């Protein structure tokens, strides 16, 4: 019975895959929640991580297999915390290799500039207070970490999993293909894990996608709300005015006035910081991807 590992990346329609595709019980059996994956594989310190026990726990979850159904472990947290530079992505790949003897590995990716913009929106959503220019350029003091554009050199993670599981067992699928040709995206994935064509596949090809990222034009309001309310980056709120923060947050999620100008500003910042740095990485990544990344507007060295 095939085991599919899907360790992200963040902001590549992972939530849709988990809530819609991997939730389709005729095709997949999702073995763990984000919280369970965090408890078993991510949160334990290196000194106390027990690979043997984790392997036994995963084996127990895979008992009583269903014919024609693929077991899957899917969570973007397995590619590390992208807002802190994904410092643990290599270690998490090593842990998965130590606990899952044989598996197929699916990495979902996105062109670097649009992905970085989406990461910034996630940062604001989770409580961040910096503008996009400051976010991209911020350099923390020694010993502390921040978003690192080098994290978007996806080939590093692909090659790490290939070293553990074999190159033939690693596939990269771009989010842009999911948007432009969902049936092809799904068929490539299903061929990879050995699923035959089915009614469920055709139903998934028509399932609506959803996006909950706040508009860029609303980011200034959300940053104000983040200075008042409670969030992962600000665990303590100013309790007396916290309701005001919630009100500003709700407005920020709906504020689309000036969205075109906000996107232009964001794109200018992204161009200044990220242009001409991912062509070599994407050329290596192409070896793992069954569709032409250059045609999907990925920066590419010849």
Short mmCIF file of C-alpha atoms in Angstrom, two decimals:
data_model
loop_
_atom_site.label_atom_id
_atom_site.label_comp_id
_atom_site.label_asym_id
_atom_site.label_seq_id
_atom_site.Cartn_x
_atom_site.Cartn_y
_atom_site.Cartn_z
CA UNK A 1 0.00 0.00 0.00
CA UNK A 2 1.43 3.37 -1.08
CA UNK A 3 2.32 5.98 1.51
CA UNK A 4 2.29 9.57 0.18
CA UNK A 5 4.24 12.24 2.05
CA UNK A 6 3.23 15.81 1.25
CA UNK A 7 5.46 18.14 3.29
CA UNK A 8 4.35 21.39 1.66
CA UNK A 9 5.40 23.96 0.68
CA UNK A 10 3.37 26.66 2.35
CA UNK A 11 1.07 28.84 0.22
CA UNK A 12 0.76 26.28 -2.61
CA UNK A 13 -2.90 25.29 -2.12
CA UNK A 14 -1.95 22.85 0.64
CA UNK A 15 -5.12 23.61 2.60
CA UNK A 16 -7.28 22.83 -0.45
CA UNK A 17 -5.45 19.57 -1.05
CA UNK A 18 -5.90 18.55 2.58
CA UNK A 19 -9.54 19.59 2.95
CA UNK A 20 -10.70 18.42 -0.49
CA UNK A 21 -8.39 15.97 -2.27
CA UNK A 22 -6.84 14.07 0.64
CA UNK A 23 -10.20 14.13 2.41
CA UNK A 24 -11.70 12.07 -0.44
CA UNK A 25 -12.00 8.73 1.37
CA UNK A 26 -12.52 6.77 -1.83
CA UNK A 27 -8.94 7.64 -2.80
CA UNK A 28 -6.97 8.67 0.27
CA UNK A 29 -6.67 7.97 3.98
CA UNK A 30 -5.24 10.94 5.85
CA UNK A 31 -3.32 9.49 8.78
CA UNK A 32 -2.78 12.52 11.02
CA UNK A 33 -3.94 16.06 11.69
CA UNK A 34 -1.56 19.03 11.74
CA UNK A 35 -1.57 18.86 15.54
CA UNK A 36 -0.72 15.15 15.56
CA UNK A 37 2.05 15.65 13.00
CA UNK A 38 3.42 18.48 15.10
CA UNK A 39 3.38 16.37 18.28
CA UNK A 40 4.96 13.31 16.68
CA UNK A 41 7.42 14.66 14.13
CA UNK A 42 7.97 18.41 14.41
CA UNK A 43 7.94 19.63 18.00
CA UNK A 44 10.20 17.08 19.76
CA UNK A 45 13.71 18.39 20.36
CA UNK A 46 16.49 16.50 18.58
CA UNK A 47 17.74 15.13 21.90
CA UNK A 48 14.36 13.53 22.66
CA UNK A 49 12.99 12.65 19.23
CA UNK A 50 12.38 8.89 19.17
CA UNK A 51 12.46 7.73 15.54
CA UNK A 52 11.75 4.12 16.50
CA UNK A 53 8.61 5.05 18.45
CA UNK A 54 7.44 7.47 15.73
CA UNK A 55 7.91 4.72 13.13
CA UNK A 56 5.88 2.31 15.24
CA UNK A 57 3.12 4.88 15.67
CA UNK A 58 2.90 5.50 11.92
CA UNK A 59 2.91 1.76 11.23
CA UNK A 60 0.01 1.35 13.65
CA UNK A 61 -1.94 4.06 11.85
CA UNK A 62 -1.37 2.22 8.58
CA UNK A 63 -2.74 -1.09 9.85
CA UNK A 64 -5.90 -2.41 8.24
CA UNK A 65 -5.23 -0.92 4.77
CA UNK A 66 -8.06 -0.35 2.35
CA UNK A 67 -7.56 -1.66 -1.21
CA UNK A 68 -7.09 1.12 -3.74
CA UNK A 69 -6.73 3.80 -1.07
CA UNK A 70 -3.49 5.75 -0.59
CA UNK A 71 -2.29 6.59 2.93
CA UNK A 72 -1.16 10.20 3.17
CA UNK A 73 0.71 12.38 5.66
CA UNK A 74 0.23 15.98 4.59
CA UNK A 75 1.20 19.17 6.39
CA UNK A 76 3.07 22.28 5.31
CA UNK A 77 4.65 22.47 8.77
CA UNK A 78 6.81 19.54 7.63
CA UNK A 79 8.69 21.98 5.39
CA UNK A 80 9.49 24.17 8.39
CA UNK A 81 8.22 27.52 9.60
CA UNK A 82 8.59 29.67 6.51
CA UNK A 83 8.25 32.91 8.48
CA UNK A 84 11.38 31.92 10.39
CA UNK A 85 13.40 30.78 7.40
CA UNK A 86 12.35 27.09 7.42
CA UNK A 87 15.47 26.32 9.41
CA UNK A 88 14.27 22.80 10.27
CA UNK A 89 13.26 21.62 6.77
CA UNK A 90 16.33 19.40 6.32
CA UNK A 91 15.94 17.88 9.78
CA UNK A 92 12.26 17.15 9.16
CA UNK A 93 13.09 15.39 5.90
CA UNK A 94 15.58 13.26 7.84
CA UNK A 95 12.94 12.43 10.46
CA UNK A 96 10.44 11.36 7.82
CA UNK A 97 13.07 9.15 6.21
CA UNK A 98 13.81 7.59 9.59
CA UNK A 99 10.15 6.84 10.30
CA UNK A 100 8.78 5.96 6.85
CA UNK A 101 10.79 3.23 5.13
CA UNK A 102 9.21 3.58 1.68
CA UNK A 103 7.10 6.45 0.44
CA UNK A 104 6.24 8.71 -2.46
CA UNK A 105 6.99 12.38 -1.83
CA UNK A 106 4.89 15.17 -3.36
CA UNK A 107 6.24 18.71 -3.15
CA UNK A 108 3.89 21.49 -4.21
CA UNK A 109 5.53 24.74 -5.28
CA UNK A 110 4.73 28.20 -6.62
CA UNK A 111 6.69 30.80 -8.60
CA UNK A 112 8.87 32.61 -6.10
CA UNK A 113 7.64 36.20 -6.35
CA UNK A 114 3.91 35.43 -6.09
CA UNK A 115 4.71 32.98 -3.31
CA UNK A 116 6.72 35.57 -1.37
CA UNK A 117 3.84 38.01 -1.70
CA UNK A 118 1.47 35.37 -0.33
CA UNK A 119 3.89 34.63 2.50
CA UNK A 120 3.85 38.31 3.43
CA UNK A 121 0.05 38.25 3.48
CA UNK A 122 0.24 35.21 5.78
CA UNK A 123 2.67 37.09 8.01
CA UNK A 124 0.22 39.96 8.38
CA UNK A 125 -2.62 37.53 8.93
CA UNK A 126 -0.70 35.91 11.80
CA UNK A 127 0.01 39.20 13.54
CA UNK A 128 2.93 40.84 11.72
CA UNK A 129 3.33 44.62 11.79
CA UNK A 130 5.99 45.35 9.16
CA UNK A 131 5.35 46.66 5.65
CA UNK A 132 6.36 44.37 2.79
CA UNK A 133 9.62 46.24 2.10
CA UNK A 134 10.67 45.92 5.75
CA UNK A 135 9.53 42.31 5.86
CA UNK A 136 11.70 41.35 2.89
CA UNK A 137 14.77 43.25 4.13
CA UNK A 138 14.60 42.69 7.86
CA UNK A 139 17.77 41.20 9.33
CA UNK A 140 17.37 39.88 12.89
CA UNK A 141 20.12 40.02 15.45
CA UNK A 142 22.43 37.00 15.77
CA UNK A 143 20.73 33.92 17.12
CA UNK A 144 17.27 34.92 15.89
CA UNK A 145 15.66 34.08 12.57
CA UNK A 146 13.35 35.59 9.99
CA UNK A 147 11.93 34.87 6.56
CA UNK A 148 14.82 34.02 4.24
CA UNK A 149 14.36 34.18 0.43
CA UNK A 150 16.82 31.28 0.17
CA UNK A 151 13.95 29.15 1.51
CA UNK A 152 12.35 29.57 -1.93
CA UNK A 153 15.17 27.63 -3.60
CA UNK A 154 12.90 24.62 -3.70
CA UNK A 155 15.37 22.29 -5.36
CA UNK A 156 17.26 21.91 -2.07
CA UNK A 157 14.31 20.20 -0.41
CA UNK A 158 13.53 18.13 -3.52
CA UNK A 159 17.09 16.84 -3.64
CA UNK A 160 17.08 16.07 0.08
CA UNK A 161 13.99 13.87 -0.27
CA UNK A 162 15.42 12.27 -3.41
CA UNK A 163 18.52 11.29 -1.44
CA UNK A 164 16.35 9.59 1.19
CA UNK A 165 13.57 8.04 -0.92
CA UNK A 166 15.00 7.90 -4.46
CA UNK A 167 14.64 10.44 -7.24
CA UNK A 168 11.91 8.37 -8.92
CA UNK A 169 9.80 8.70 -5.76
CA UNK A 170 9.82 12.50 -5.62
CA UNK A 171 7.53 14.67 -7.74
CA UNK A 172 7.03 18.43 -7.84
CA UNK A 173 3.72 19.95 -8.93
CA UNK A 174 3.29 23.72 -9.40
CA UNK A 175 0.31 25.57 -7.98
CA UNK A 176 -0.04 27.37 -11.30
CA UNK A 177 -0.95 24.09 -13.00
CA UNK A 178 -3.65 23.48 -10.40
CA UNK A 179 -5.14 26.88 -11.28
CA UNK A 180 -4.88 26.55 -15.06
CA UNK A 181 -5.53 22.83 -15.59
CA UNK A 182 -6.82 21.02 -12.52
CA UNK A 183 -7.64 17.75 -14.30
CA UNK A 184 -4.04 17.46 -15.53
CA UNK A 185 -2.70 18.36 -12.08
CA UNK A 186 -4.79 15.66 -10.43
CA UNK A 187 -4.03 13.03 -13.06
CA UNK A 188 -0.28 13.61 -12.68
CA UNK A 189 -0.59 13.23 -8.93
CA UNK A 190 -2.76 10.13 -9.17
CA UNK A 191 -0.47 8.48 -11.72
CA UNK A 192 2.43 9.15 -9.35
CA UNK A 193 0.75 7.26 -6.49
CA UNK A 194 -0.83 4.58 -8.67
CA UNK A 195 -4.48 5.63 -8.55
CA UNK A 196 -6.59 4.68 -11.55
CA UNK A 197 -9.11 7.02 -13.15
CA UNK A 198 -12.34 7.17 -11.16
CA UNK A 199 -15.57 9.06 -10.63
CA UNK A 200 -14.05 10.62 -7.52
CA UNK A 201 -11.23 12.11 -9.60
CA UNK A 202 -13.67 13.82 -11.96
CA UNK A 203 -15.63 15.17 -9.01
CA UNK A 204 -12.47 16.61 -7.47
CA UNK A 205 -11.61 18.29 -10.77
CA UNK A 206 -14.80 20.34 -10.37
CA UNK A 207 -14.50 21.07 -6.65
CA UNK A 208 -14.29 24.80 -5.89
CA UNK A 209 -11.07 26.25 -4.58
CA UNK A 210 -11.00 28.86 -1.86
CA UNK A 211 -8.62 31.61 -0.82
CA UNK A 212 -8.65 33.35 2.53
CA UNK A 213 -5.62 35.63 2.15
CA UNK A 214 -6.40 39.22 3.11
CA UNK A 215 -6.16 41.85 0.36
CA UNK A 216 -2.90 43.76 0.17
CA UNK A 217 -4.84 47.01 0.33
CA UNK A 218 -6.14 45.94 3.74
CA UNK A 219 -2.68 45.13 5.11
CA UNK A 220 -2.14 48.56 6.76
CA UNK A 221 -5.39 48.13 8.69
CA UNK A 222 -4.47 44.60 9.71
CA UNK A 223 -1.08 45.79 10.92
CA UNK A 224 -2.84 48.33 13.15
CA UNK A 225 -5.17 45.62 14.41
CA UNK A 226 -2.16 43.40 15.12
CA UNK A 227 -0.72 46.03 17.48
CA UNK A 228 -3.90 45.82 19.54
CA UNK A 229 -5.19 42.27 19.33
CA UNK A 230 -3.87 38.83 20.14
CA UNK A 231 -2.04 36.71 17.54
CA UNK A 232 0.81 34.18 17.28
CA UNK A 233 3.29 37.06 16.95
CA UNK A 234 1.58 39.06 19.72
CA UNK A 235 0.30 36.53 22.28
CA UNK A 236 -0.86 39.22 24.71
CA UNK A 237 -3.45 41.74 23.61
CA UNK A 238 -4.30 45.12 25.08
CA UNK A 239 -7.41 43.64 26.60
CA UNK A 240 -9.41 46.83 27.07
CA UNK A 241 -9.20 47.80 23.42
CA UNK A 242 -8.95 44.29 21.94
CA UNK A 243 -12.54 44.54 20.56
CA UNK A 244 -11.40 47.58 18.58
CA UNK A 245 -8.60 45.47 17.10
CA UNK A 246 -11.11 42.82 16.02
CA UNK A 247 -13.26 45.47 14.35
CA UNK A 248 -10.27 46.89 12.45
CA UNK A 249 -9.27 43.36 11.45
CA UNK A 250 -12.70 42.65 9.97
CA UNK A 251 -12.56 45.88 7.99
CA UNK A 252 -9.04 45.04 6.80
CA UNK A 253 -10.19 41.71 5.35
CA UNK A 254 -12.82 43.55 3.32
CA UNK A 255 -10.84 46.67 2.37
CA UNK A 256 -10.13 46.48 -1.36
CA UNK A 257 -9.90 50.21 -2.12
CA UNK A 258 -6.49 50.79 -3.68
CA UNK A 259 -5.80 47.09 -4.23
CA UNK A 260 -4.22 47.63 -7.66
CA UNK A 261 -1.83 50.24 -6.27
CA UNK A 262 -0.99 48.04 -3.28
CA UNK A 263 -0.13 45.15 -5.63
CA UNK A 264 2.08 47.43 -7.74
CA UNK A 265 3.96 48.52 -4.63
CA UNK A 266 4.35 44.94 -3.46
CA UNK A 267 5.53 43.78 -6.89
CA UNK A 268 8.11 46.57 -6.97
CA UNK A 269 9.45 45.47 -3.60
CA UNK A 270 9.53 41.84 -4.71
CA UNK A 271 11.31 42.73 -7.96
CA UNK A 272 13.92 44.72 -6.05
CA UNK A 273 14.67 41.91 -3.61
CA UNK A 274 14.08 38.70 -5.54
CA UNK A 275 14.79 39.22 -9.24
CA UNK A 276 17.42 37.06 -10.96
CA UNK A 277 18.14 34.74 -8.05
CA UNK A 278 16.06 31.60 -8.66
CA UNK A 279 16.84 30.62 -12.26
CA UNK A 280 19.50 28.06 -11.35
CA UNK A 281 17.37 26.58 -8.58
CA UNK A 282 14.33 26.23 -10.82
CA UNK A 283 16.41 24.59 -13.56
CA UNK A 284 17.34 21.84 -11.07
CA UNK A 285 13.78 21.69 -9.76
CA UNK A 286 12.56 21.04 -13.32
CA UNK A 287 14.11 17.55 -13.12
CA UNK A 288 11.42 16.61 -10.58
CA UNK A 289 8.50 18.31 -12.33
CA UNK A 290 6.56 16.72 -15.22
CA UNK A 291 5.43 20.06 -16.71
CA UNK A 292 7.42 22.96 -18.17
CA UNK A 293 8.04 25.45 -15.37
CA UNK A 294 9.29 28.12 -17.72
CA UNK A 295 5.95 28.16 -19.52
CA UNK A 296 4.35 28.77 -16.13
CA UNK A 297 6.52 31.89 -15.74
CA UNK A 298 9.12 30.48 -13.37
CA UNK A 299 12.49 32.20 -13.61
CA UNK A 300 14.76 29.75 -15.40
CA UNK A 301 18.43 29.56 -16.35
CA UNK A 302 19.17 27.87 -19.67
#
